[in-house]
CSV table of C-alpha atoms and ligand atoms in Angstrom, one decimal:
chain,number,residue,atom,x,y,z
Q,146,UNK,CA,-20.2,-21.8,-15.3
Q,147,UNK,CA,-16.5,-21.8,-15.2
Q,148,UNK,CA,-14.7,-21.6,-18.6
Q,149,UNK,CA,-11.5,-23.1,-18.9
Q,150,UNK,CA,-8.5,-20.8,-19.2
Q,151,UNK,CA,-6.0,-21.0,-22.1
Q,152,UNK,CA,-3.0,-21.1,-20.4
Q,153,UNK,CA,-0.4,-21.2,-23.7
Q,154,UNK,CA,1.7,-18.8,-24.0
Q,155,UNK,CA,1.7,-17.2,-27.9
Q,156,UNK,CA,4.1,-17.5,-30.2
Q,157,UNK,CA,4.3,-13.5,-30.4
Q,158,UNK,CA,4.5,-13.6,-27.2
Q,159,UNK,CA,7.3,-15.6,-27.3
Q,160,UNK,CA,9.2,-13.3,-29.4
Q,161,UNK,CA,8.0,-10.1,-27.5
Q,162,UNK,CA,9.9,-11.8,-24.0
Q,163,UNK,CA,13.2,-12.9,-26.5
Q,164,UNK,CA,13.8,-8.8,-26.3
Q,165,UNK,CA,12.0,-8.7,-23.1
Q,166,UNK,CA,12.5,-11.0,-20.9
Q,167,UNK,CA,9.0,-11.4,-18.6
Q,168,UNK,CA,10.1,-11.0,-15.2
Q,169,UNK,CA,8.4,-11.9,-11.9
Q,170,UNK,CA,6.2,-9.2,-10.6
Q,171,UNK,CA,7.3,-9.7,-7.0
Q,172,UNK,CA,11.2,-10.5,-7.2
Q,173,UNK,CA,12.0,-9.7,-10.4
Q,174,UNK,CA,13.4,-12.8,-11.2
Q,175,UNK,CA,13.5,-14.1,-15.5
Q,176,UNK,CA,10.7,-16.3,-15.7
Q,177,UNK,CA,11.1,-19.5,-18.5
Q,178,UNK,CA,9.4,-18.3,-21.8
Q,179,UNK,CA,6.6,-20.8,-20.9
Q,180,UNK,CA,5.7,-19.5,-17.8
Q,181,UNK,CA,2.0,-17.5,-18.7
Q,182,UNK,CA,1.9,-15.2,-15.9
Q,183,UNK,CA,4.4,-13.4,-14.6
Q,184,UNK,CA,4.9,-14.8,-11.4
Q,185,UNK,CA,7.7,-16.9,-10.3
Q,186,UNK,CA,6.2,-20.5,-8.2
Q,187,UNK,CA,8.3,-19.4,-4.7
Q,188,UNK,CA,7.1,-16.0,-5.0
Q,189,UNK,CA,3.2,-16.9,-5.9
Q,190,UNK,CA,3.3,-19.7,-2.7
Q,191,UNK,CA,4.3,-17.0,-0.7
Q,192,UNK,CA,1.8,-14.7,-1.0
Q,193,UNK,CA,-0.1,-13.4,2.3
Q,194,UNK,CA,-3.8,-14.8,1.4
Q,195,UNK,CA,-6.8,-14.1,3.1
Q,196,UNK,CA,-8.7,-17.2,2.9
Q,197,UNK,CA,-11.8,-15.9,4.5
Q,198,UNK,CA,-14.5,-16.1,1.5
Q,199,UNK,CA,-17.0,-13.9,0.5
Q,200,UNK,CA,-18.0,-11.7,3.9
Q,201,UNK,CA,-19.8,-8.6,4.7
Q,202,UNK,CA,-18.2,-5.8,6.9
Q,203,UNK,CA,-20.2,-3.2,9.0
Q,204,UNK,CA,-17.2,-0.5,7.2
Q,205,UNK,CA,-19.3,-1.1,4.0
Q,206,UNK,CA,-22.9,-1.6,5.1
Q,207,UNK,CA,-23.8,-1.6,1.2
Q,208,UNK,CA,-21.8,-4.4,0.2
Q,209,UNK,CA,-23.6,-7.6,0.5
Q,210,UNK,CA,-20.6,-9.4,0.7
Q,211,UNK,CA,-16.5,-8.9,-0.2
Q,212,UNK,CA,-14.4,-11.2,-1.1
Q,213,UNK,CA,-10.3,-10.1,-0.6
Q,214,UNK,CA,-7.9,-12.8,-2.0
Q,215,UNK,CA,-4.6,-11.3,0.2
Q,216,UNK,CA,-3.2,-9.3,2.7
Q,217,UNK,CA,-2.0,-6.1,1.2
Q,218,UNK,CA,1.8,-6.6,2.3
Q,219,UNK,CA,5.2,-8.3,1.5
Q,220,UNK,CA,4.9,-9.8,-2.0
Q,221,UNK,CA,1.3,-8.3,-2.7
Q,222,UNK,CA,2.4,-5.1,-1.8
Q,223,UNK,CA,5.0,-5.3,-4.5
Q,224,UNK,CA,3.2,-7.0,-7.2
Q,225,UNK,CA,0.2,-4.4,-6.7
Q,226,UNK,CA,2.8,-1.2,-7.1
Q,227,UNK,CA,4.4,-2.7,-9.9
Q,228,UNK,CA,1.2,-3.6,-11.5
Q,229,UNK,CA,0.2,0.1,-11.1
Q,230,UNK,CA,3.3,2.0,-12.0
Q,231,UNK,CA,5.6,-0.6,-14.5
Q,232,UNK,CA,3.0,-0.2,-17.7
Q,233,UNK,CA,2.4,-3.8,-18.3
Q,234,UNK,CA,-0.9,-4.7,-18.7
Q,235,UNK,CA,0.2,-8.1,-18.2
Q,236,UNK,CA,0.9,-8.0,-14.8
Q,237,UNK,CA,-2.6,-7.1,-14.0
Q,238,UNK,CA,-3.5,-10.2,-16.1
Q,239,UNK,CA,-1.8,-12.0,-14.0
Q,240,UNK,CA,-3.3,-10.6,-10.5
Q,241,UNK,CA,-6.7,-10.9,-12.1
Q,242,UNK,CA,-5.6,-15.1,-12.8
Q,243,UNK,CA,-4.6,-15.2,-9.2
Q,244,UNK,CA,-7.4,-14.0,-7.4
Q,245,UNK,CA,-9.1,-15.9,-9.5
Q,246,UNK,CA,-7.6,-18.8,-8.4
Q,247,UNK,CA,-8.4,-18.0,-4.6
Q,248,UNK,CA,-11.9,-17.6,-5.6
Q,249,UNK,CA,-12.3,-20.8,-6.9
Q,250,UNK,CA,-11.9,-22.0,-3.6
Q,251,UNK,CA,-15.0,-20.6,-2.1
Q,252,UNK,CA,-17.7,-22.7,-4.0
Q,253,UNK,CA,-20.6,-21.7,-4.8
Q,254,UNK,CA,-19.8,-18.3,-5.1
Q,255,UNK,CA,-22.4,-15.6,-4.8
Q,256,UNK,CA,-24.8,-15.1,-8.1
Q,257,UNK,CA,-24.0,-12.3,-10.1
Q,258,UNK,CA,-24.8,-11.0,-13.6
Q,259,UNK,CA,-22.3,-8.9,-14.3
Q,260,UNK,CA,-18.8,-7.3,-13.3
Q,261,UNK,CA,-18.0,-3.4,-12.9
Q,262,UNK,CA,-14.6,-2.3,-12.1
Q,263,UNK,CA,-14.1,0.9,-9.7
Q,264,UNK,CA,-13.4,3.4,-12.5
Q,265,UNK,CA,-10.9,5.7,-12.5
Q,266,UNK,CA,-11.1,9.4,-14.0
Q,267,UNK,CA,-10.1,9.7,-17.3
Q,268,UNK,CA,-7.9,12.0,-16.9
Q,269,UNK,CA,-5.6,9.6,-14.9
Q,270,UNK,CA,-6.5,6.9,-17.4
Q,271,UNK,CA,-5.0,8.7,-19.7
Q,272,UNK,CA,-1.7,9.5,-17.4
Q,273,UNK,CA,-1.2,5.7,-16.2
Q,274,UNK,CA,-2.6,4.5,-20.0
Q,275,UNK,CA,-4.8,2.1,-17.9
Q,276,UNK,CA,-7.1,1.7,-15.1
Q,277,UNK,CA,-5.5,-1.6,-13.7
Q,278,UNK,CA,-9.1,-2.1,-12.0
Q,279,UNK,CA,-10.5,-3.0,-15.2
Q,280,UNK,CA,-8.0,-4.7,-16.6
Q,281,UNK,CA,-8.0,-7.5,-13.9
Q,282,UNK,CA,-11.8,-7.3,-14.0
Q,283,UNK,CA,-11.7,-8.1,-17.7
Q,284,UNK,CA,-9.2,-10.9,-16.6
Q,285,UNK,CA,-11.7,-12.3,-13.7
Q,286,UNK,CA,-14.3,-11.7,-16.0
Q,287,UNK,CA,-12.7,-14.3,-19.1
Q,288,UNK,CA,-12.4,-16.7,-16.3
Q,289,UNK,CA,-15.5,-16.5,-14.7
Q,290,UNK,CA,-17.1,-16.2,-18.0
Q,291,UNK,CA,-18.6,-13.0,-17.3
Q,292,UNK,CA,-19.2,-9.5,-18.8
Q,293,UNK,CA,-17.4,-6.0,-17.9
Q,294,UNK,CA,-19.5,-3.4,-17.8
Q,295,UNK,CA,-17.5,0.1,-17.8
Q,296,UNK,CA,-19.9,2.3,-19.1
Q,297,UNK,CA,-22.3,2.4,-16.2
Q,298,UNK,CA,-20.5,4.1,-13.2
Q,299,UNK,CA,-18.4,6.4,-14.1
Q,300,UNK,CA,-15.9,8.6,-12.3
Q,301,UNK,CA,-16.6,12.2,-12.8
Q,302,UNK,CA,-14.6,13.9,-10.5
Q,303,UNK,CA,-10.5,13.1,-10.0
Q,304,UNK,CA,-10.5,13.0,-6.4
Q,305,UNK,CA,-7.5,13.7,-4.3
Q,306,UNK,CA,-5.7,10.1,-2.9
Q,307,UNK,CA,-8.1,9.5,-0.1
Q,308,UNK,CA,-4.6,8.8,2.2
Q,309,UNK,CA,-4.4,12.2,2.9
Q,310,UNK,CA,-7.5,12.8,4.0
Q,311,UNK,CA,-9.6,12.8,7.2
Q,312,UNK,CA,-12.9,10.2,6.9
Q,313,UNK,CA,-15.6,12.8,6.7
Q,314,UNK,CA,-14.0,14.9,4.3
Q,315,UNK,CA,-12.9,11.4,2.5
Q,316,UNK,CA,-17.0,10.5,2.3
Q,317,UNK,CA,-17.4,14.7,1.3
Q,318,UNK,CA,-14.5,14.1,-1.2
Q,319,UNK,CA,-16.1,10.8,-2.6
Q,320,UNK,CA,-19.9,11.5,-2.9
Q,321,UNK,CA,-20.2,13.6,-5.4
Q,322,UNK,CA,-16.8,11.8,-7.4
Q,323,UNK,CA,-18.7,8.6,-8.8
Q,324,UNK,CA,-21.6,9.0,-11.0
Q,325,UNK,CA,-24.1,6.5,-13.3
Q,326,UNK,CA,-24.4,6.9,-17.0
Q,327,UNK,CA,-28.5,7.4,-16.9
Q,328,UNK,CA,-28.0,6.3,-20.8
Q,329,UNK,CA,-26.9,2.3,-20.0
Q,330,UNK,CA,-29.3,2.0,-16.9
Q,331,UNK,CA,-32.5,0.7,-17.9
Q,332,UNK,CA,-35.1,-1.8,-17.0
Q,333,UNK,CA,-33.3,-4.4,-18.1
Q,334,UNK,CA,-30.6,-3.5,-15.2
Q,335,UNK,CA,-32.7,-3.3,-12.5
Q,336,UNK,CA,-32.9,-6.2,-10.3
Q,337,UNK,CA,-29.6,-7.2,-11.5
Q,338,UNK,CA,-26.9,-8.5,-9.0
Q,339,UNK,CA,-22.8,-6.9,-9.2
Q,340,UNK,CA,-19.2,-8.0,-8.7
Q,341,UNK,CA,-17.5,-4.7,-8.0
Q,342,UNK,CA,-13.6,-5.1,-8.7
Q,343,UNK,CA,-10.9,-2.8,-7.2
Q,344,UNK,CA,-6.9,-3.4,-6.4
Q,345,UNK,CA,-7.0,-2.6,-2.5
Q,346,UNK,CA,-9.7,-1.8,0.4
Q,347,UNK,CA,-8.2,-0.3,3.0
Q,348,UNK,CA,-10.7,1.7,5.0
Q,349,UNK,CA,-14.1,0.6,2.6
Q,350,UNK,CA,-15.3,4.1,2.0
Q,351,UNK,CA,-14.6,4.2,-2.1
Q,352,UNK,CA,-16.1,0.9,-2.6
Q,353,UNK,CA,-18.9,1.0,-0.4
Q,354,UNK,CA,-19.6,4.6,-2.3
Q,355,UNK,CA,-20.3,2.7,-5.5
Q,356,UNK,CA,-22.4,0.2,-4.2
Q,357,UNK,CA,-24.2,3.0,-2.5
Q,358,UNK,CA,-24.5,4.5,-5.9
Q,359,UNK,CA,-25.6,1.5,-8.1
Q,360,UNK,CA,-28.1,0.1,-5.2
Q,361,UNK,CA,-30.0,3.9,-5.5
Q,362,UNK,CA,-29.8,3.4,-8.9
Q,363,UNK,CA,-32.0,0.3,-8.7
Q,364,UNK,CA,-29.1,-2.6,-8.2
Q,365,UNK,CA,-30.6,-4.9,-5.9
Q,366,UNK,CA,-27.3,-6.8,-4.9
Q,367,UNK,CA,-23.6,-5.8,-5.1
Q,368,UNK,CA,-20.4,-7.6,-3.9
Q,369,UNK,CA,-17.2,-6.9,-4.2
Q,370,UNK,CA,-14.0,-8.5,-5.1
Q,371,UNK,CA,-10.6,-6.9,-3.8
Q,372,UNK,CA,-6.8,-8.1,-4.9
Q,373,UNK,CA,-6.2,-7.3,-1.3
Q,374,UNK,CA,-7.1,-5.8,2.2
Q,375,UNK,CA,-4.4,-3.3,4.3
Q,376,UNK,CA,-5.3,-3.9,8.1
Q,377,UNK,CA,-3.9,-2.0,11.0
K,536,ZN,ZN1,9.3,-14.2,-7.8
């Protein structure tokens, strides 16, 4: 079931944008005080999208299916680094609405109980103050009228970013970083079908590593849903 998205912007919000002003996450241009997310029309028509649907990919054999809403460059790009290094929760908001809004589109979308966001370490939860993962699965998950679950996989280990590293000592890197809280995986959980959420795939292996994880730990189907995808 679909719940309907309040779209109003709040009156404290109002006053928050009066000192500062939201701005368009791609260009940076003042958005009207009405706009509720922060994305200017030109910019959000312009975005690179994918418009492929939910598929699976042999790079992540324990994915039953991904679903990536745009091309990671030009105005995704952008709107994904600002998202990630300009402190404003509302701009993952935003990307979570968006993505959102491409998956609509793909009717009837796989079944799935629940929604688990790649986690990040805590350590560089606590650097960044958020793990924008999780915040745009919490948005998905309003609009999709879903749970978040982020107490199940956990990440145990703060990895070094997988761009400097060569793929088997990535897969050495990532095996032992993920874990699953034994305490919130019971009876009730197994069986149960996943949306993971993450910002971007680019070569699979950190996402296909937690489904790996959750499917040993008794998950029986697991998809994934990706802002974006970086192709060579
Ligand atoms: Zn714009």
């Amino acid at each position: 079931m679909i719940k309907e998205k309040n779209d109003n912007v709040s009156v404290f919000e109002k006053l928050i944008r009066l000192i500062y002003p939201a701005k368009c996450m791609v260009c940076d241009m003042v958005l009207n005080e009405d706009t509720p997310t922060y994305i200017c029309q030109p910019c959000k028509k312009s975005l690179p999208r994918y418009l492929k649907g939910f598929a699976k990919s042999v790079q992540t054999p324990y994915l039953d299916g991904i679903f990536a809403a745009f091309y990671y460059r030009d105005g995704v790009e952008t709107a994904i680094h600002n998202m990630k290094f300009k402190s404003n929760p509302r701009l993952a908001q935003t990307m979570g609405n968006l993505i959102c809004e491409e998956l609509m589109q793909y009717q009837p979308l796989p079944e799935f109980d629940f929604i688990i966001p790649v986690p990040m370490h805590p350590k560089k939860k606590r650097q960044r103050g958020y793990n924008q993962a999780e915040l745009v699965a919490k948005e998905a998950a309003g609009i999709l009228n879903k749970e978040v679950h982020t107490d199940i996989l956990l990440k145990t280990q703060n990895t070094r970013p997988q761009i400097q590293l060569k793929r088997e000592e990535r897969l050495r890197n990532l095996e032992s970083a993920f874990t699953i809280n034994n305490n919130t995986v019971t009876k009730k959980n197994l069986n149960r079908h996943i949306l993971l959420v993450d910002d971007v795939l680019t070569t699979g292996t950190t996402i296909n590593t937690c489904a790996k994880i959750l499917k040993d730990n008794g998950f029986s189907y697991v998809y994934a849903l990706v802002i974006a995808i970086a192709q060579k």
